[in-house]
Amino acid sequence: RAKKAGPGTVRFFEEADDKVSRDRKALQADLAGAVAREELFLVFQPFLDLDENRITGFEALLRWQHPSRGLVPPSEFIPIAEETGLIHEIGEWVIRRACATLKDWPDDIRVAVNFSAAQFHNTGILQTIVQALADAKVAPARLEIEITESMLLSKYGSAASILNALLELGATVALDDFGTGFSSLTYLRKLPFSRIKIDQSFIRDMLVQPDCAAIVKSVISLARDLDIEVVAEGVETTDQLDYLRQINCDEVQGYLIGRPVSAEGAQALLDTKKLRAIFAA
Ligand code: C2E
Ligand code: MG
Ligand code: MG
Ligand code: MG
């Protein structure tokens, strides 16, 4: 790097690197106290079922309100949480919070929680989930765990045993960001997923790239044969929604249906009949 540039350039990059790593260390230190200071919160993004034309649940998405930096996105702090091991404490908090929120919603509404690979290192995670469900008095079938293919690559053995235990408990498992990792089809055979979530990059391109539409259609028909439901992520336009309806996608999620909102906002969505009118076929 910077081979052809003068010595001043190298120095500039080194200083820039220093600044990045100092910044990261500061963020790390702040994140360590974030749970205790109650700076983390969840927002909830709806799933819309296209047969029933109703909201069937919400995905819980983590947010960090940093005292001086403002809102830090998960793409910035989840990797730090994973590297430092803070993900265990944070992940537990997410599960407890999600279950506690679910308690206030009707019985036919589920909550989906995102998992990090590192959480599979910790076998205590199962006990945490069982306890969180019991404390909130919600049926395990209403809890879904979202994992990605890359997690299975790195931690297949421990992931498989924890996922199977979760299924025995009655919870469900969804394969997130489907199509962006490797060996997807192998995992579909080996692990009992209830849902796959087609990555938003496919949904974004499917109406402009015919090969992309072909992939989305094939995934839906494959999933149907395997008795797995399909959720399309990142639906932003009515054209995309119409197309997904045509090709029999089970559920959709995206800014068109609803952005992530507070628990109160989610409750309001459940109370309103407006969605039905907007999205009815
Ligand atoms: P994800 O699980 O694939 O979540 C979907 C992301 O896409 C969310 O970003 C959501 O806000 C965004 N999104 C939803 N609909 C649309 C749309 O129509 N258009 C566009 N452009 N984006 C849309 P967010 O909340 O920033 O989360 C990013 C990622 O961070 C998540 O991807 C997930 O991998 C991770 N994450 C979030 N919360 C948690 C958590 O509690 N634990 C762990 N381990 N990871 C989390
Ligand atoms: Mg997800
Ligand atoms: Mg996703
Ligand atoms: Mg359905």
Tab-separated table of C-alpha atoms and ligand atoms in Angstrom:
chain	number	residue	atom	x	y	z
A	1	ARG	CA	0.000	0.000	0.000
A	2	ALA	CA	1.129	3.564	-0.782
A	3	LYS	CA	4.222	2.091	-2.444
A	4	LYS	CA	4.388	4.652	-5.213
A	5	ALA	CA	3.549	7.589	-3.019
A	6	GLY	CA	6.039	9.677	-1.086
A	7	PRO	CA	6.913	9.072	2.584
A	8	GLY	CA	4.421	11.720	3.657
A	9	THR	CA	1.571	9.609	2.268
A	10	VAL	CA	2.538	6.548	4.284
A	11	ARG	CA	2.668	8.644	7.401
A	12	PHE	CA	-0.763	10.029	6.626
A	13	PHE	CA	-2.207	6.511	6.347
A	14	GLU	CA	-0.559	5.397	9.566
A	15	GLU	CA	-2.028	8.329	11.408
A	16	ALA	CA	-5.415	7.635	9.892
A	17	ASP	CA	-5.141	3.979	10.992
A	18	ASP	CA	-4.204	5.100	14.477
A	19	LYS	CA	-7.219	7.295	14.639
A	20	VAL	CA	-9.489	4.461	13.499
A	21	SER	CA	-8.116	2.070	16.087
A	22	ARG	CA	-8.312	4.684	18.858
A	23	ASP	CA	-11.889	5.318	17.849
A	24	ARG	CA	-12.662	1.631	17.911
A	25	LYS	CA	-11.098	1.217	21.353
A	26	ALA	CA	-13.166	4.114	22.657
A	27	LEU	CA	-16.321	2.579	21.221
A	28	GLN	CA	-15.352	-0.774	22.748
A	29	ALA	CA	-14.940	0.767	26.184
A	30	ASP	CA	-18.282	2.547	25.885
A	31	LEU	CA	-20.075	-0.591	24.690
A	32	ALA	CA	-18.881	-2.478	27.781
A	33	GLY	CA	-21.145	-0.323	29.952
A	34	ALA	CA	-23.982	0.150	27.491
A	35	VAL	CA	-26.263	-2.584	28.878
A	36	ALA	CA	-25.882	-1.395	32.468
A	37	ARG	CA	-26.478	2.232	31.448
A	38	GLU	CA	-29.588	1.113	29.522
A	39	GLU	CA	-28.387	2.643	26.274
A	40	LEU	CA	-29.491	-0.341	24.178
A	41	PHE	CA	-33.017	-0.693	22.878
A	42	LEU	CA	-34.934	-2.775	20.370
A	43	VAL	CA	-36.963	-1.685	17.391
A	44	PHE	CA	-39.413	-3.994	15.665
A	45	GLN	CA	-40.008	-4.482	11.955
A	46	PRO	CA	-43.210	-6.250	10.810
A	47	PHE	CA	-43.618	-9.418	8.750
A	48	LEU	CA	-46.646	-9.326	6.443
A	49	ASP	CA	-48.219	-12.638	5.434
A	50	LEU	CA	-49.447	-12.441	1.839
A	51	ASP	CA	-52.144	-15.155	2.137
A	52	GLU	CA	-53.698	-13.856	5.262
A	53	ASN	CA	-52.934	-10.187	4.603
A	54	ARG	CA	-51.999	-9.626	8.181
A	55	ILE	CA	-48.956	-8.967	10.313
A	56	THR	CA	-47.699	-12.262	11.714
A	57	GLY	CA	-44.841	-10.921	13.778
A	58	PHE	CA	-41.842	-8.645	14.101
A	59	GLU	CA	-38.086	-8.895	13.824
A	60	ALA	CA	-36.290	-7.357	16.801
A	61	LEU	CA	-33.424	-5.123	15.666
A	62	LEU	CA	-30.893	-3.779	18.136
A	63	ARG	CA	-30.046	-0.086	18.525
A	64	TRP	CA	-27.463	1.719	20.639
A	65	GLN	CA	-28.141	5.259	21.774
A	66	HIS	CA	-24.620	6.451	22.527
A	67	PRO	CA	-24.528	9.398	24.989
A	68	SER	CA	-22.358	11.595	22.738
A	69	ARG	CA	-22.282	9.955	19.310
A	70	GLY	CA	-26.024	9.507	19.002
A	71	LEU	CA	-27.488	6.424	17.385
A	72	VAL	CA	-24.808	3.846	16.466
A	73	PRO	CA	-25.977	1.287	13.871
A	74	PRO	CA	-25.624	-2.467	14.575
A	75	SER	CA	-23.273	-2.816	11.597
A	76	GLU	CA	-20.802	-0.747	13.657
A	77	PHE	CA	-21.166	-2.162	17.137
A	78	ILE	CA	-22.181	-5.816	16.648
A	79	PRO	CA	-18.729	-6.681	15.198
A	80	ILE	CA	-17.123	-5.025	18.236
A	81	ALA	CA	-19.443	-6.928	20.557
A	82	GLU	CA	-18.467	-10.169	18.807
A	83	GLU	CA	-14.722	-9.535	19.009
A	84	THR	CA	-14.791	-8.532	22.659
A	85	GLY	CA	-17.178	-11.236	23.865
A	86	LEU	CA	-19.703	-8.591	24.936
A	87	ILE	CA	-22.113	-10.257	22.507
A	88	HIS	CA	-22.984	-12.827	25.208
A	89	GLU	CA	-24.273	-10.214	27.649
A	90	ILE	CA	-25.862	-8.170	24.865
A	91	GLY	CA	-27.414	-11.223	23.201
A	92	GLU	CA	-28.957	-12.283	26.494
A	93	TRP	CA	-30.369	-8.830	26.985
A	94	VAL	CA	-31.877	-8.940	23.470
A	95	ILE	CA	-33.570	-12.301	24.107
A	96	ARG	CA	-35.005	-11.194	27.449
A	97	ARG	CA	-36.209	-7.860	26.079
A	98	ALA	CA	-37.739	-9.461	22.975
A	99	CYS	CA	-39.611	-12.074	25.041
A	100	ALA	CA	-40.812	-9.444	27.516
A	101	THR	CA	-42.184	-7.366	24.637
A	102	LEU	CA	-43.785	-10.385	22.989
A	103	LYS	CA	-45.764	-10.974	26.178
A	104	ASP	CA	-47.918	-7.900	25.404
A	105	TRP	CA	-48.792	-8.986	21.865
A	106	PRO	CA	-51.528	-11.424	20.717
A	107	ASP	CA	-50.758	-15.167	20.768
A	108	ASP	CA	-50.542	-15.446	16.989
A	109	ILE	CA	-47.725	-12.903	16.773
A	110	ARG	CA	-44.087	-14.050	16.791
A	111	VAL	CA	-40.816	-12.276	17.420
A	112	ALA	CA	-37.595	-13.019	15.520
A	113	VAL	CA	-34.227	-12.417	17.172
A	114	ASN	CA	-30.893	-12.210	15.334
A	115	PHE	CA	-28.043	-14.392	16.535
A	116	SER	CA	-24.276	-14.041	16.179
A	117	ALA	CA	-22.026	-17.036	15.556
A	118	ALA	CA	-20.205	-16.339	18.814
A	119	GLN	CA	-23.412	-17.011	20.754
A	120	PHE	CA	-23.125	-20.658	19.769
A	121	HIS	CA	-19.881	-20.897	21.784
A	122	ASN	CA	-21.954	-20.546	24.878
A	123	THR	CA	-24.095	-23.588	25.710
A	124	GLY	CA	-25.723	-21.527	28.478
A	125	ILE	CA	-27.599	-19.734	25.717
A	126	LEU	CA	-30.265	-22.446	25.739
A	127	GLN	CA	-30.930	-21.998	29.430
A	128	THR	CA	-31.137	-18.236	28.864
A	129	ILE	CA	-33.789	-18.734	26.197
A	130	VAL	CA	-35.810	-21.211	28.275
A	131	GLN	CA	-35.705	-18.856	31.252
A	132	ALA	CA	-36.621	-15.777	29.198
A	133	LEU	CA	-39.629	-17.590	27.720
A	134	ALA	CA	-40.721	-18.848	31.131
A	135	ASP	CA	-40.322	-15.432	32.790
A	136	ALA	CA	-42.389	-13.781	30.063
A	137	LYS	CA	-44.836	-16.725	30.016
A	138	VAL	CA	-44.790	-16.934	26.229
A	139	ALA	CA	-44.989	-20.127	24.155
A	140	PRO	CA	-41.632	-21.146	22.607
A	141	ALA	CA	-43.360	-21.434	19.217
A	142	ARG	CA	-43.638	-17.649	19.176
A	143	LEU	CA	-39.865	-17.195	19.255
A	144	GLU	CA	-37.801	-17.431	16.096
A	145	ILE	CA	-34.013	-17.354	15.951
A	146	GLU	CA	-32.419	-15.869	12.822
A	147	ILE	CA	-29.017	-17.144	11.810
A	148	THR	CA	-26.917	-16.674	8.688
A	149	GLU	CA	-25.179	-19.215	6.486
A	150	SER	CA	-21.750	-17.859	7.351
A	151	MET	CA	-22.410	-18.776	10.988
A	152	LEU	CA	-22.934	-22.368	9.999
A	153	LEU	CA	-19.669	-22.405	8.089
A	154	SER	CA	-17.634	-21.399	11.096
A	155	LYS	CA	-19.503	-23.143	13.875
A	156	TYR	CA	-21.473	-25.937	12.298
A	157	GLY	CA	-21.091	-28.519	15.069
A	158	SER	CA	-22.126	-26.422	18.043
A	159	ALA	CA	-24.691	-24.503	15.982
A	160	ALA	CA	-26.425	-27.709	14.873
A	161	SER	CA	-26.759	-29.086	18.389
A	162	ILE	CA	-28.069	-25.819	19.820
A	163	LEU	CA	-30.470	-25.355	16.891
A	164	ASN	CA	-31.807	-28.881	17.298
A	165	ALA	CA	-32.332	-28.286	21.010
A	166	LEU	CA	-34.191	-25.070	20.185
A	167	LEU	CA	-36.468	-26.953	17.808
A	168	GLU	CA	-37.133	-29.589	20.440
A	169	LEU	CA	-38.119	-26.790	22.763
A	170	GLY	CA	-40.647	-25.646	20.143
A	171	ALA	CA	-38.915	-22.494	18.904
A	172	THR	CA	-38.301	-21.976	15.183
A	173	VAL	CA	-35.184	-21.127	13.216
A	174	ALA	CA	-34.895	-18.926	10.116
A	175	LEU	CA	-31.988	-18.727	7.683
A	176	ASP	CA	-31.270	-14.994	7.238
A	177	ASP	CA	-29.705	-13.205	4.242
A	178	PHE	CA	-30.264	-16.306	2.137
A	179	GLY	CA	-28.228	-16.357	-1.047
A	180	THR	CA	-25.320	-14.272	0.172
A	181	GLY	CA	-23.308	-17.106	1.754
A	182	PHE	CA	-22.132	-20.515	0.617
A	183	SER	CA	-23.480	-24.054	0.577
A	184	SER	CA	-27.018	-22.909	1.254
A	185	LEU	CA	-28.605	-25.975	-0.255
A	186	THR	CA	-26.556	-28.367	1.851
A	187	TYR	CA	-27.675	-26.654	5.035
A	188	LEU	CA	-31.304	-26.665	3.956
A	189	ARG	CA	-31.095	-30.437	3.856
A	190	LYS	CA	-29.223	-30.864	7.106
A	191	LEU	CA	-30.993	-28.445	9.435
A	192	PRO	CA	-34.729	-28.113	10.033
A	193	PHE	CA	-35.309	-24.464	9.160
A	194	SER	CA	-38.868	-23.170	9.361
A	195	ARG	CA	-38.128	-20.181	7.159
A	196	ILE	CA	-35.626	-18.751	4.793
A	197	LYS	CA	-35.274	-15.028	4.314
A	198	ILE	CA	-34.215	-14.087	0.795
A	199	ASP	CA	-31.577	-11.385	1.050
A	200	GLN	CA	-32.661	-7.879	0.156
A	201	SER	CA	-30.097	-7.631	-2.666
A	202	PHE	CA	-32.155	-10.167	-4.671
A	203	ILE	CA	-35.401	-8.333	-4.018
A	204	ARG	CA	-33.825	-5.025	-5.033
A	205	ASP	CA	-32.680	-6.394	-8.396
A	206	MET	CA	-35.350	-8.935	-9.287
A	207	LEU	CA	-37.478	-6.558	-11.401
A	208	VAL	CA	-34.512	-5.268	-13.393
A	209	GLN	CA	-32.428	-8.421	-13.740
A	210	PRO	CA	-34.209	-11.463	-15.167
A	211	ASP	CA	-31.640	-13.892	-13.727
A	212	CYS	CA	-32.314	-12.424	-10.319
A	213	ALA	CA	-36.056	-12.985	-10.708
A	214	ALA	CA	-35.299	-16.559	-11.766
A	215	ILE	CA	-33.339	-17.128	-8.570
A	216	VAL	CA	-36.098	-15.694	-6.380
A	217	LYS	CA	-38.739	-17.833	-8.119
A	218	SER	CA	-36.622	-20.980	-7.841
A	219	VAL	CA	-35.913	-20.416	-4.165
A	220	ILE	CA	-39.639	-20.032	-3.494
A	221	SER	CA	-40.519	-23.231	-5.336
A	222	LEU	CA	-37.647	-25.176	-3.765
A	223	ALA	CA	-38.690	-23.964	-0.325
A	224	ARG	CA	-42.282	-24.993	-0.983
A	225	ASP	CA	-41.141	-28.519	-1.860
A	226	LEU	CA	-39.056	-28.655	1.303
A	227	ASP	CA	-41.974	-27.342	3.371
A	228	ILE	CA	-40.077	-24.217	4.353
A	229	GLU	CA	-41.680	-20.759	4.338
A	230	VAL	CA	-40.080	-17.855	2.479
A	231	VAL	CA	-39.765	-14.261	3.646
A	232	ALA	CA	-38.627	-11.617	1.149
A	233	GLU	CA	-36.430	-8.986	2.836
A	234	GLY	CA	-36.113	-5.346	1.825
A	235	VAL	CA	-39.386	-4.867	-0.066
A	236	GLU	CA	-39.545	-1.163	-0.910
A	237	THR	CA	-41.964	-0.786	-3.843
A	238	THR	CA	-45.495	-1.887	-4.667
A	239	ASP	CA	-44.179	-3.410	-7.914
A	240	GLN	CA	-41.914	-5.681	-5.878
A	241	LEU	CA	-44.792	-6.550	-3.569
A	242	ASP	CA	-47.104	-7.361	-6.503
A	243	TYR	CA	-44.484	-9.566	-8.093
A	244	LEU	CA	-43.810	-11.460	-4.857
A	245	ARG	CA	-47.523	-12.020	-4.473
A	246	GLN	CA	-47.691	-13.393	-8.012
A	247	ILE	CA	-44.922	-15.890	-7.408
A	248	ASN	CA	-46.458	-17.010	-4.087
A	249	CYS	CA	-43.951	-15.700	-1.599
A	250	ASP	CA	-45.250	-16.427	1.915
A	251	GLU	CA	-44.241	-13.291	3.778
A	252	VAL	CA	-42.638	-9.918	3.067
A	253	GLN	CA	-40.664	-7.450	5.112
A	254	GLY	CA	-39.301	-4.031	4.137
A	255	TYR	CA	-39.732	-0.290	4.318
A	256	LEU	CA	-42.876	-0.473	2.144
A	257	ILE	CA	-44.665	-2.572	4.767
A	258	GLY	CA	-43.076	-0.873	7.743
A	259	ARG	CA	-39.794	0.475	9.022
A	260	PRO	CA	-38.494	-0.763	12.355
A	261	VAL	CA	-40.484	0.960	15.131
A	262	SER	CA	-40.662	1.053	18.929
A	263	ALA	CA	-42.657	-1.568	20.838
A	264	GLU	CA	-45.451	0.993	21.132
A	265	GLY	CA	-45.289	1.602	17.399
A	266	ALA	CA	-45.519	-2.138	16.790
A	267	GLN	CA	-48.555	-2.354	19.057
A	268	ALA	CA	-50.175	0.490	17.114
A	269	LEU	CA	-49.552	-1.383	13.846
A	270	LEU	CA	-51.280	-4.433	15.295
A	271	ASP	CA	-54.218	-2.325	16.381
A	272	THR	CA	-54.723	-0.612	13.052
A	273	LYS	CA	-56.773	-2.108	10.286
A	274	LYS	CA	-55.189	0.246	7.783
A	275	LEU	CA	-52.539	-2.213	6.639
A	276	ARG	CA	-55.152	-4.646	5.506
A	277	ALA	CA	-56.667	-2.025	3.229
A	278	ILE	CA	-53.326	-0.992	1.781
A	279	PHE	CA	-51.921	-4.412	1.127
A	280	ALA	CA	-54.967	-6.506	0.340
A	281	ALA	CA	-54.591	-8.186	-3.061
B	1	C2E	P1	-30.708	-8.310	9.170
B	1	C2E	O1	-31.047	-9.237	10.282
B	1	C2E	O2	-30.626	-8.897	7.807
B	1	C2E	O3	-31.776	-7.136	9.257
B	1	C2E	C1	-32.267	-6.448	8.128
B	1	C2E	C2	-31.662	-5.063	8.019
B	1	C2E	O4	-32.192	-4.425	6.858
B	1	C2E	C3	-32.018	-4.141	9.178
B	1	C2E	O5	-30.935	-3.232	9.330
B	1	C2E	C4	-33.252	-3.416	8.656
B	1	C2E	O6	-33.478	-2.170	9.277
B	1	C2E	C5	-32.871	-3.249	7.210
B	1	C2E	N1	-34.048	-3.131	6.326
B	1	C2E	C6	-35.290	-3.617	6.531
B	1	C2E	N2	-36.104	-3.336	5.494
B	1	C2E	C7	-35.364	-2.656	4.597
B	1	C2E	C8	-35.655	-2.081	3.309
B	1	C2E	O7	-36.771	-2.138	2.775
B	1	C2E	N3	-34.608	-1.462	2.683
B	1	C2E	C9	-33.359	-1.376	3.231
B	1	C2E	N4	-32.415	-0.740	2.541
B	1	C2E	N5	-33.060	-1.907	4.443
B	1	C2E	C10	-34.053	-2.542	5.115
B	1	C2E	P2	-30.311	-2.923	10.771
B	1	C2E	O8	-31.393	-2.789	11.796
B	1	C2E	O9	-29.340	-1.807	10.612
B	1	C2E	O10	-29.525	-4.261	11.110
B	1	C2E	C11	-28.422	-4.667	10.352
B	1	C2E	C12	-27.953	-6.040	10.765
B	1	C2E	O11	-27.430	-6.027	12.104
B	1	C2E	C13	-29.054	-7.095	10.782
B	1	C2E	O12	-29.294	-7.584	9.470
B	1	C2E	C14	-28.439	-8.127	11.698
B	1	C2E	O13	-27.546	-8.954	10.986
B	1	C2E	C15	-27.639	-7.281	12.677
B	1	C2E	N6	-28.400	-7.164	13.939
B	1	C2E	C16	-29.431	-6.342	14.260
B	1	C2E	N7	-29.869	-6.562	15.531
B	1	C2E	C17	-29.110	-7.581	16.006
B	1	C2E	C18	-29.064	-8.298	17.270
B	1	C2E	O14	-29.869	-8.084	18.196
B	1	C2E	N8	-28.116	-9.271	17.385
B	1	C2E	C19	-27.244	-9.575	16.374
B	1	C2E	N9	-26.347	-10.560	16.581
B	1	C2E	N10	-27.264	-8.952	15.193
B	1	C2E	C20	-28.174	-7.955	15.006
B	2	MG	MG	-32.366	-10.715	10.531
B	3	MG	MG	-31.265	-10.180	6.520
B	4	MG	MG	-48.728	-18.074	5.432
